[in-house]
mmCIF file of C-alpha atoms in Angstrom:
data_model
loop_
_atom_site.group_PDB
_atom_site.id
_atom_site.type_symbol
_atom_site.label_atom_id
_atom_site.label_comp_id
_atom_site.label_asym_id
_atom_site.label_seq_id
_atom_site.Cartn_x
_atom_site.Cartn_y
_atom_site.Cartn_z
ATOM 1 C CA MET A 75 54.260 4.347 244.586
ATOM 2 C CA ASN A 76 56.956 1.711 245.524
ATOM 3 C CA GLN A 77 59.813 2.930 247.716
ATOM 4 C CA GLN A 78 62.106 0.754 246.213
ATOM 5 C CA LYS A 79 63.250 -0.013 242.649
ATOM 6 C CA ILE A 80 62.870 -3.540 241.279
ATOM 7 C CA PRO A 81 66.039 -5.091 240.190
ATOM 8 C CA ALA A 82 66.458 -6.378 236.713
ATOM 9 C CA THR A 83 69.135 -8.603 235.497
ATOM 10 C CA VAL A 84 70.023 -8.448 231.622
ATOM 11 C CA ILE A 85 71.807 -12.049 230.473
ATOM 12 C CA THR A 86 73.340 -11.793 227.002
ATOM 13 C CA GLY A 87 75.744 -13.886 225.031
ATOM 14 C CA PHE A 88 76.277 -15.216 221.527
ATOM 15 C CA LEU A 89 74.264 -17.899 220.153
ATOM 16 C CA GLY A 90 74.377 -21.121 222.258
ATOM 17 C CA ALA A 91 76.662 -19.805 224.843
ATOM 18 C CA GLY A 92 74.262 -21.374 227.631
ATOM 19 C CA LYS A 93 72.090 -18.574 228.674
ATOM 20 C CA THR A 94 68.920 -20.423 228.978
ATOM 21 C CA THR A 95 70.619 -23.455 230.857
ATOM 22 C CA MET A 96 72.156 -20.755 233.284
ATOM 23 C CA ILE A 97 68.572 -19.417 233.685
ATOM 24 C CA ARG A 98 66.708 -22.565 234.187
ATOM 25 C CA ASN A 99 69.435 -23.376 237.186
ATOM 26 C CA LEU A 100 68.745 -19.695 238.381
ATOM 27 C CA LEU A 101 65.146 -20.174 238.641
ATOM 28 C CA THR A 102 65.322 -23.591 240.695
ATOM 29 C CA ASN A 103 67.709 -21.871 242.991
ATOM 30 C CA ALA A 104 66.403 -18.236 243.552
ATOM 31 C CA GLY A 105 65.666 -18.709 247.413
ATOM 32 C CA GLY A 106 61.908 -18.036 247.127
ATOM 33 C CA LYS A 107 62.319 -14.669 245.194
ATOM 34 C CA LYS A 108 59.343 -14.166 242.553
ATOM 35 C CA ILE A 109 61.011 -13.713 239.379
ATOM 36 C CA ALA A 110 59.482 -12.343 236.171
ATOM 37 C CA LEU A 111 61.200 -13.641 233.062
ATOM 38 C CA ILE A 112 61.427 -11.742 229.741
ATOM 39 C CA ILE A 113 62.925 -14.069 227.011
ATOM 40 C CA ASN A 114 63.820 -12.713 223.317
ATOM 41 C CA GLU A 115 64.752 -15.227 220.533
ATOM 42 C CA PHE A 116 65.898 -14.584 217.098
ATOM 43 C CA GLY A 117 63.532 -16.463 214.886
ATOM 44 C CA ASP A 118 59.878 -17.458 215.212
ATOM 45 C CA LEU A 119 60.350 -20.479 216.947
ATOM 46 C CA GLY A 120 60.214 -20.042 221.016
ATOM 47 C CA VAL A 121 62.317 -22.875 221.939
ATOM 48 C CA ASP A 122 63.961 -21.128 225.226
ATOM 49 C CA GLY A 123 60.697 -20.187 226.376
ATOM 50 C CA GLU A 124 59.418 -23.685 226.068
ATOM 51 C CA VAL A 125 62.221 -24.881 227.812
ATOM 52 C CA LEU A 126 62.076 -22.534 230.846
ATOM 53 C CA LYS A 127 58.187 -23.055 231.037
ATOM 54 C CA GLY A 128 58.876 -26.644 231.760
ATOM 55 C CA CYS A 129 61.328 -26.057 234.736
ATOM 56 C CA GLY A 130 58.487 -26.139 237.386
ATOM 57 C CA ALA A 131 59.971 -23.420 239.694
ATOM 58 C CA ASP A 132 57.249 -22.270 241.846
ATOM 59 C CA ASN A 133 58.710 -18.825 242.157
ATOM 60 C CA CYS A 134 58.496 -18.240 238.141
ATOM 61 C CA THR A 135 55.228 -19.558 236.589
ATOM 62 C CA GLU A 136 54.329 -19.656 233.162
ATOM 63 C CA ASP A 137 52.403 -16.409 233.762
ATOM 64 C CA ASP A 138 55.652 -14.872 234.722
ATOM 65 C CA ILE A 139 57.602 -16.017 231.489
ATOM 66 C CA ILE A 140 56.977 -13.451 228.653
ATOM 67 C CA GLU A 141 58.212 -14.224 225.135
ATOM 68 C CA LEU A 142 59.336 -11.637 222.542
ATOM 69 C CA THR A 143 59.795 -13.128 219.243
ATOM 70 C CA ASN A 144 59.337 -10.209 216.926
ATOM 71 C CA GLY A 145 62.819 -9.667 216.284
ATOM 72 C CA CYS A 146 65.920 -8.872 218.300
ATOM 73 C CA ILE A 147 65.130 -6.912 221.457
ATOM 74 C CA CYS A 148 67.819 -4.149 220.673
ATOM 75 C CA CYS A 149 65.769 -3.301 217.566
ATOM 76 C CA THR A 150 62.335 -3.264 219.044
ATOM 77 C CA VAL A 151 62.837 -1.514 222.396
ATOM 78 C CA ALA A 152 60.073 0.994 221.740
ATOM 79 C CA ASP A 153 57.623 -1.626 220.217
ATOM 80 C CA ASP A 154 57.829 -4.434 222.296
ATOM 81 C CA PHE A 155 59.949 -4.086 225.455
ATOM 82 C CA ILE A 156 58.833 -0.825 226.815
ATOM 83 C CA PRO A 157 54.985 -1.877 226.468
ATOM 84 C CA THR A 158 55.997 -5.396 228.202
ATOM 85 C CA MET A 159 57.602 -3.586 231.074
ATOM 86 C CA THR A 160 54.833 -1.235 231.447
ATOM 87 C CA LYS A 161 52.102 -4.211 231.635
ATOM 88 C CA LEU A 162 54.582 -5.964 234.018
ATOM 89 C CA LEU A 163 54.938 -3.249 236.486
ATOM 90 C CA GLU A 164 51.105 -2.540 236.348
ATOM 91 C CA ARG A 165 50.322 -6.043 237.691
ATOM 92 C CA GLU A 166 48.868 -6.276 241.346
ATOM 93 C CA GLN A 167 51.667 -8.738 242.441
ATOM 94 C CA ARG A 168 54.745 -7.223 241.086
ATOM 95 C CA PRO A 169 57.894 -9.382 241.049
ATOM 96 C CA ASP A 170 60.967 -9.225 243.424
ATOM 97 C CA HIS A 171 63.354 -9.405 240.433
ATOM 98 C CA ILE A 172 63.122 -9.297 236.699
ATOM 99 C CA VAL A 173 65.448 -11.288 234.571
ATOM 100 C CA ILE A 174 65.632 -10.700 230.764
ATOM 101 C CA GLU A 175 67.355 -13.023 228.197
ATOM 102 C CA THR A 176 68.438 -11.535 225.180
ATOM 103 C CA SER A 177 68.697 -12.993 221.897
ATOM 104 C CA GLY A 178 72.131 -14.352 221.117
ATOM 105 C CA LEU A 179 72.149 -11.809 218.414
ATOM 106 C CA ALA A 180 71.181 -8.825 220.327
ATOM 107 C CA LEU A 181 73.150 -5.778 221.323
ATOM 108 C CA PRO A 182 72.549 -5.137 225.122
ATOM 109 C CA GLN A 183 73.466 -1.411 225.020
ATOM 110 C CA PRO A 184 70.130 -0.217 223.372
ATOM 111 C CA LEU A 185 68.231 -2.295 226.141
ATOM 112 C CA VAL A 186 69.913 -1.100 228.781
ATOM 113 C CA ALA A 187 69.678 2.480 227.632
ATOM 114 C CA ALA A 188 65.564 1.658 227.686
ATOM 115 C CA PHE A 189 66.003 1.562 231.517
ATOM 116 C CA ASN A 190 66.091 5.380 231.385
ATOM 117 C CA TRP A 191 62.659 5.793 230.028
ATOM 118 C CA PRO A 192 60.796 7.916 232.269
ATOM 119 C CA ASP A 193 58.046 5.590 233.336
ATOM 120 C CA ILE A 194 60.554 2.979 234.035
ATOM 121 C CA ARG A 195 63.641 4.484 235.381
ATOM 122 C CA THR A 196 61.527 5.440 238.265
ATOM 123 C CA GLN A 197 60.346 1.768 239.192
ATOM 124 C CA VAL A 198 63.389 -0.350 237.817
ATOM 125 C CA THR A 199 67.122 -0.611 237.846
ATOM 126 C CA VAL A 200 69.311 -2.526 236.031
ATOM 127 C CA ASP A 201 70.843 -4.765 238.529
ATOM 128 C CA GLY A 202 73.583 -6.025 236.192
ATOM 129 C CA VAL A 203 74.532 -7.236 232.629
ATOM 130 C CA ILE A 204 75.804 -10.896 232.565
ATOM 131 C CA THR A 205 77.655 -11.939 229.390
ATOM 132 C CA VAL A 206 77.691 -15.480 229.201
ATOM 133 C CA VAL A 207 80.611 -16.791 226.968
ATOM 134 C CA ASP A 208 80.942 -20.224 225.192
ATOM 135 C CA SER A 209 84.336 -21.186 226.380
ATOM 136 C CA ALA A 210 84.802 -24.137 223.978
ATOM 137 C CA ALA A 211 83.779 -21.933 221.170
ATOM 138 C CA VAL A 212 86.349 -19.253 222.069
ATOM 139 C CA ALA A 213 89.244 -21.767 222.435
ATOM 140 C CA ALA A 214 88.396 -23.329 219.035
ATOM 141 C CA GLY A 215 88.917 -19.804 217.364
ATOM 142 C CA ARG A 216 85.000 -19.369 216.511
ATOM 143 C CA PHE A 217 85.296 -15.613 217.438
ATOM 144 C CA ALA A 218 88.564 -14.881 215.676
ATOM 145 C CA ASP A 219 90.224 -15.009 212.250
ATOM 146 C CA ASP A 220 93.524 -15.909 211.446
ATOM 147 C CA HIS A 221 95.175 -13.382 213.332
ATOM 148 C CA ASP A 222 98.612 -13.526 211.490
ATOM 149 C CA ALA A 223 96.793 -13.126 208.154
ATOM 150 C CA VAL A 224 94.663 -10.053 209.542
ATOM 151 C CA GLU A 225 98.041 -8.565 210.403
ATOM 152 C CA ALA A 226 99.697 -9.136 207.079
ATOM 153 C CA ALA A 227 96.642 -7.610 205.436
ATOM 154 C CA ARG A 228 96.393 -4.656 207.556
ATOM 155 C CA GLY A 229 99.993 -3.965 206.695
ATOM 156 C CA ALA A 230 99.248 -3.962 203.026
ATOM 157 C CA ASP A 231 96.048 -1.659 203.517
ATOM 158 C CA GLU A 232 95.572 0.025 206.886
ATOM 159 C CA SER A 233 92.115 0.971 205.825
ATOM 160 C CA LEU A 234 90.680 -2.410 205.521
ATOM 161 C CA ASP A 235 88.005 -3.527 208.119
ATOM 162 C CA HIS A 236 88.522 -7.035 209.224
ATOM 163 C CA GLU A 237 86.207 -7.546 212.190
ATOM 164 C CA SER A 238 83.292 -9.850 210.868
ATOM 165 C CA PRO A 239 79.838 -9.135 212.274
ATOM 166 C CA ILE A 240 80.081 -12.143 214.733
ATOM 167 C CA GLU A 241 83.429 -10.722 216.226
ATOM 168 C CA GLU A 242 81.900 -7.258 216.694
ATOM 169 C CA LEU A 243 78.805 -8.441 218.310
ATOM 170 C CA PHE A 244 81.023 -10.804 220.836
ATOM 171 C CA GLU A 245 83.021 -7.903 221.788
ATOM 172 C CA ASP A 246 79.987 -5.488 222.203
ATOM 173 C CA GLN A 247 78.214 -8.205 224.481
ATOM 174 C CA LEU A 248 81.510 -8.045 226.668
ATOM 175 C CA THR A 249 81.765 -4.392 226.453
ATOM 176 C CA CYS A 250 78.578 -4.174 228.355
ATOM 177 C CA ALA A 251 78.962 -6.713 230.828
ATOM 178 C CA ASP A 252 79.358 -6.060 234.686
ATOM 179 C CA LEU A 253 79.902 -9.961 235.070
ATOM 180 C CA ILE A 254 81.282 -12.277 232.435
ATOM 181 C CA VAL A 255 80.485 -16.141 232.832
ATOM 182 C CA LEU A 256 82.848 -18.419 231.132
ATOM 183 C CA ASN A 257 80.673 -21.336 230.778
ATOM 184 C CA LYS A 258 81.267 -24.876 229.473
ATOM 185 C CA THR A 259 84.774 -24.856 230.827
ATOM 186 C CA ASP A 260 84.361 -28.623 231.398
ATOM 187 C CA LEU A 261 84.956 -28.850 227.513
ATOM 188 C CA ILE A 262 88.374 -27.395 227.597
ATOM 189 C CA ASP A 263 91.615 -28.040 229.403
ATOM 190 C CA ALA A 264 93.600 -25.918 231.747
ATOM 191 C CA ALA A 265 95.743 -24.392 228.989
ATOM 192 C CA GLY A 266 92.734 -23.767 227.072
ATOM 193 C CA LEU A 267 91.069 -21.985 229.877
ATOM 194 C CA ILE A 268 93.921 -19.452 230.116
ATOM 195 C CA ARG A 269 93.671 -18.760 226.483
ATOM 196 C CA VAL A 270 90.012 -18.282 226.709
ATOM 197 C CA ARG A 271 90.431 -15.880 229.591
ATOM 198 C CA ASP A 272 93.064 -14.021 227.800
ATOM 199 C CA GLU A 273 91.052 -13.999 224.422
ATOM 200 C CA VAL A 274 88.026 -12.590 226.327
ATOM 201 C CA ALA A 275 90.031 -9.942 228.208
ATOM 202 C CA SER A 276 91.749 -8.854 225.184
ATOM 203 C CA ARG A 277 88.346 -7.737 223.450
ATOM 204 C CA THR A 278 87.008 -5.209 225.940
ATOM 205 C CA VAL A 279 88.677 -2.220 227.574
ATOM 206 C CA ARG A 280 86.483 -2.491 230.542
ATOM 207 C CA LYS A 281 87.459 -5.160 232.722
ATOM 208 C CA PRO A 282 84.474 -6.747 234.456
ATOM 209 C CA VAL A 283 84.710 -9.722 236.815
ATOM 210 C CA MET A 284 85.260 -13.111 235.054
ATOM 211 C CA ILE A 285 83.996 -16.292 236.724
ATOM 212 C CA GLU A 286 84.149 -19.984 235.532
ATOM 213 C CA ALA A 287 81.075 -22.220 235.057
ATOM 214 C CA LYS A 288 80.179 -25.240 233.599
ATOM 215 C CA ASN A 289 76.571 -26.479 232.500
ATOM 216 C CA GLY A 290 75.422 -23.006 233.429
ATOM 217 C CA GLU A 291 75.719 -23.658 237.122
ATOM 218 C CA VAL A 292 76.177 -20.380 238.983
ATOM 219 C CA SER A 293 74.778 -19.401 242.372
ATOM 220 C CA ALA A 294 71.929 -16.918 242.249
ATOM 221 C CA GLY A 295 73.663 -15.148 245.165
ATOM 222 C CA ILE A 296 76.417 -14.420 242.323
ATOM 223 C CA LEU A 297 73.905 -13.531 239.530
ATOM 224 C CA LEU A 298 71.504 -11.541 241.572
ATOM 225 C CA GLY A 299 72.059 -8.541 243.578
ATOM 226 C CA LEU A 300 74.958 -6.921 241.944
ATOM 227 C CA GLY A 301 73.471 -3.620 242.704
ATOM 228 C CA ILE A 302 75.334 -1.780 239.575
ATOM 229 C CA GLY A 303 72.693 0.417 238.065
ATOM 230 C CA THR A 304 74.150 -0.148 234.757
ATOM 231 C CA GLU A 305 71.462 2.261 233.017
ATOM 232 C CA ASP A 306 73.404 5.216 234.439
ATOM 233 C CA ASP A 307 76.668 3.982 232.872
ATOM 234 C CA VAL A 308 75.440 2.794 229.440
ATOM 235 C CA ALA A 309 77.484 5.996 227.734
ATOM 236 C CA ASN A 310 80.852 4.223 228.793
ATOM 237 C CA ARG A 311 79.636 1.028 226.952
ATOM 238 C CA LYS A 312 78.930 2.054 223.628
ATOM 239 C CA SER A 313 78.843 -0.963 220.946
ATOM 240 C CA HIS A 314 80.788 -0.804 217.457
ATOM 241 C CA HIS A 315 77.511 0.343 215.665
ATOM 242 C CA GLU A 316 77.019 3.212 218.204
ATOM 243 C CA LEU A 317 80.608 4.250 217.772
ATOM 244 C CA GLU A 318 80.556 4.325 213.886
ATOM 245 C CA HIS A 319 76.979 5.694 213.757
ATOM 246 C CA GLU A 320 76.818 8.445 216.008
ATOM 247 C CA ASP A 321 74.396 10.060 213.770
ATOM 248 C CA GLY A 322 71.628 7.595 215.107
ATOM 249 C CA ALA A 323 71.276 5.228 212.185
ATOM 250 C CA PRO A 324 69.400 2.399 212.996
ATOM 251 C CA HIS A 325 70.980 -0.982 213.915
ATOM 252 C CA ASP A 326 70.076 -4.004 211.950
ATOM 253 C CA HIS A 327 70.948 -7.603 211.742
ATOM 254 C CA ASP A 328 71.021 -8.076 207.974
ATOM 255 C CA GLU A 329 74.205 -10.272 208.518
ATOM 256 C CA PHE A 330 72.042 -13.242 210.112
ATOM 257 C CA ASP A 331 69.253 -15.226 208.824
ATOM 258 C CA SER A 332 66.878 -17.623 210.419
ATOM 259 C CA PHE A 333 64.102 -19.873 209.417
ATOM 260 C CA VAL A 334 62.092 -22.766 210.610
ATOM 261 C CA VAL A 335 61.935 -26.459 209.254
ATOM 262 C CA GLU A 336 58.915 -28.355 210.182
ATOM 263 C CA LEU A 337 58.842 -32.224 209.720
ATOM 264 C CA GLY A 338 57.068 -35.312 210.492
ATOM 265 C CA PRO A 339 58.027 -38.192 213.209
ATOM 266 C CA VAL A 340 61.397 -39.112 212.956
ATOM 267 C CA ALA A 341 62.173 -42.976 213.070
ATOM 268 C CA ASP A 342 65.850 -42.843 213.661
ATOM 269 C CA PRO A 343 67.022 -40.215 216.175
ATOM 270 C CA ALA A 344 70.527 -41.255 216.267
ATOM 271 C CA GLY A 345 70.836 -41.111 212.440
ATOM 272 C CA PHE A 346 68.660 -37.469 212.291
ATOM 273 C CA ILE A 347 71.437 -36.031 214.912
ATOM 274 C CA ALA A 348 74.247 -37.609 212.760
ATOM 275 C CA GLY A 349 73.042 -36.050 209.740
ATOM 276 C CA LEU A 350 72.315 -32.613 211.264
ATOM 277 C CA LYS A 351 76.136 -32.639 212.347
ATOM 278 C CA THR A 352 77.060 -33.102 208.729
ATOM 279 C CA ILE A 353 74.592 -30.601 207.505
ATOM 280 C CA ILE A 354 75.874 -27.834 210.137
ATOM 281 C CA ALA A 355 79.065 -28.590 209.202
ATOM 282 C CA ASP A 356 78.675 -28.357 205.401
ATOM 283 C CA HIS A 357 76.385 -25.099 205.489
ATOM 284 C CA ASP A 358 78.463 -23.404 208.456
ATOM 285 C CA VAL A 359 75.277 -23.005 210.454
ATOM 286 C CA LEU A 360 75.688 -21.052 213.618
ATOM 287 C CA ARG A 361 72.825 -22.340 215.698
ATOM 288 C CA LEU A 362 70.135 -24.911 215.340
ATOM 289 C CA LYS A 363 67.517 -25.850 218.135
ATOM 290 C CA GLY A 364 64.120 -27.081 218.527
ATOM 291 C CA PHE A 365 62.104 -30.185 219.117
ATOM 292 C CA VAL A 366 61.827 -33.497 217.679
ATOM 293 C CA ASP A 367 58.883 -35.965 217.442
ATOM 294 C CA VAL A 368 60.325 -39.251 217.862
ATOM 295 C CA ALA A 369 57.784 -42.215 216.407
ATOM 296 C CA GLY A 370 56.692 -44.421 219.258
ATOM 297 C CA LYS A 371 58.191 -42.116 221.932
ATOM 298 C CA PRO A 372 55.537 -40.402 224.429
ATOM 299 C CA MET A 373 58.189 -37.696 225.155
ATOM 300 C CA ARG A 374 59.823 -34.930 223.126
ATOM 301 C CA LEU A 375 63.215 -34.874 222.038
ATOM 302 C CA GLN A 376 64.928 -31.386 222.747
ATOM 303 C CA ILE A 377 67.749 -30.581 220.509
ATOM 304 C CA GLN A 378 70.445 -27.983 221.115
ATOM 305 C CA ALA A 379 73.277 -27.471 218.427
ATOM 306 C CA VAL A 380 76.205 -25.047 218.569
ATOM 307 C CA GLY A 381 78.611 -25.727 215.686
ATOM 308 C CA ASN A 382 79.219 -29.549 215.659
ATOM 309 C CA ARG A 383 78.213 -29.844 219.023
ATOM 310 C CA ILE A 384 74.590 -31.228 219.646
ATOM 311 C CA ASP A 385 73.123 -31.732 222.925
ATOM 312 C CA HIS A 386 69.911 -33.962 222.912
ATOM 313 C CA TYR A 387 67.539 -35.413 225.436
ATOM 314 C CA PHE A 388 63.902 -36.053 226.283
ATOM 315 C CA ASP A 389 62.682 -33.160 228.099
ATOM 316 C CA ARG A 390 59.211 -33.689 228.871
ATOM 317 C CA ALA A 391 55.884 -35.871 227.697
ATOM 318 C CA TRP A 392 54.078 -34.598 224.648
ATOM 319 C CA ALA A 393 50.923 -32.621 226.196
ATOM 320 C CA PRO A 394 47.401 -34.190 225.128
ATOM 321 C CA SER A 395 46.642 -30.752 223.685
ATOM 322 C CA GLU A 396 49.560 -29.974 221.515
ATOM 323 C CA THR A 397 50.168 -31.320 217.984
ATOM 324 C CA ARG A 398 53.150 -33.509 217.763
ATOM 325 C CA ALA A 399 55.622 -32.425 215.261
ATOM 326 C CA THR A 400 59.589 -32.045 214.559
ATOM 327 C CA ARG A 401 60.297 -28.143 214.489
ATOM 328 C CA LEU A 402 63.810 -26.825 214.264
ATOM 329 C CA VAL A 403 64.917 -23.148 213.910
ATOM 330 C CA VAL A 404 68.319 -22.613 211.923
ATOM 331 C CA ILE A 405 70.313 -19.634 212.322
ATOM 332 C CA GLY A 406 73.258 -18.693 210.020
ATOM 333 C CA LEU A 407 75.127 -16.050 208.155
ATOM 334 C CA HIS A 408 72.872 -13.972 205.534
ATOM 335 C CA GLU A 409 74.702 -15.990 202.952
ATOM 336 C CA MET A 410 73.547 -19.294 204.014
ATOM 337 C CA ASP A 411 71.835 -21.297 201.345
ATOM 338 C CA GLN A 412 68.442 -21.734 203.054
ATOM 339 C CA ASP A 413 66.748 -23.663 200.307
ATOM 340 C CA ALA A 414 69.729 -26.342 200.421
ATOM 341 C CA VAL A 415 69.826 -26.408 204.291
ATOM 342 C CA ARG A 416 66.225 -26.882 204.246
ATOM 343 C CA ALA A 417 66.182 -29.683 201.621
ATOM 344 C CA ALA A 418 68.853 -31.418 203.492
ATOM 345 C CA ILE A 419 67.140 -31.413 206.789
ATOM 346 C CA GLU A 420 63.998 -32.699 205.200
ATOM 347 C CA ALA A 421 65.891 -35.322 203.573
ATOM 348 C CA LEU A 422 66.856 -37.115 206.963
ATOM 349 C CA ALA A 423 63.500 -37.692 208.375
#
């Protein structure tokens, strides 16, 4: 029996906040610690896992990266997370630290509570929950309705619930945090950053430490070694869903949908990306990410879109053993017209 518990860091944050980029930076600057990484994505295309497997960090090999794509980890704790942790702990060479990247739509609270499972609690502790925030999205009002209109409506009918599923999820991820990383601060000015700090602080009664970052660049010394033991405090971090359904009704993600679009090679990547921006705006797509097969290019083009911001770059050469294809995962609200979005994307190729 190990004398010391293995620390585990839970990294959460809404779609496109920059979790994967931050973890990639962490893995390459972890000071030799052997890290096991558990990645959970909403949707069937494991884009984040592919990105992290390509980072080349000796302390986190492909065997140390475990992907869970059967749904948000908060809903599949018993079926996916606990068996995964059990197998990880049975390894002959156990990790120095475990990092868990949740889906951008996951509630961190059920995951943290799972660390009280008897076989896990004796061997692992939650070093801390880190919530990554897309500062530019907050500054643009992505997580807030028109506050004046909301207050006027409340004055007319106090029984109305004006919080959207996105707002609630954003607040739940902040409520569970031990550390909040305000990422992408390079995309806003100083006045905007002040507004973001105020907005984020107003969304949670708890007041975790807040730090600023750009491009997910945060020292491993800041992210690891918090020593919180969050599993002992999960009762003080209840989500909206837990507060509203104390009877134990299951949480679900019916408000959100995802699907994968598969295409052949793309001849004009610049035109393709410009077309994606229009589709995202027209259909209010929350998140789009994946890989593009650019005709005549030996390298794979990675696309990461949040709102109308699209990052794209050639991340690596196509492997001889893999089939070249354009595969994109699209995530949006339940009322998104999947057929229309799919047809519009297919028309770009």
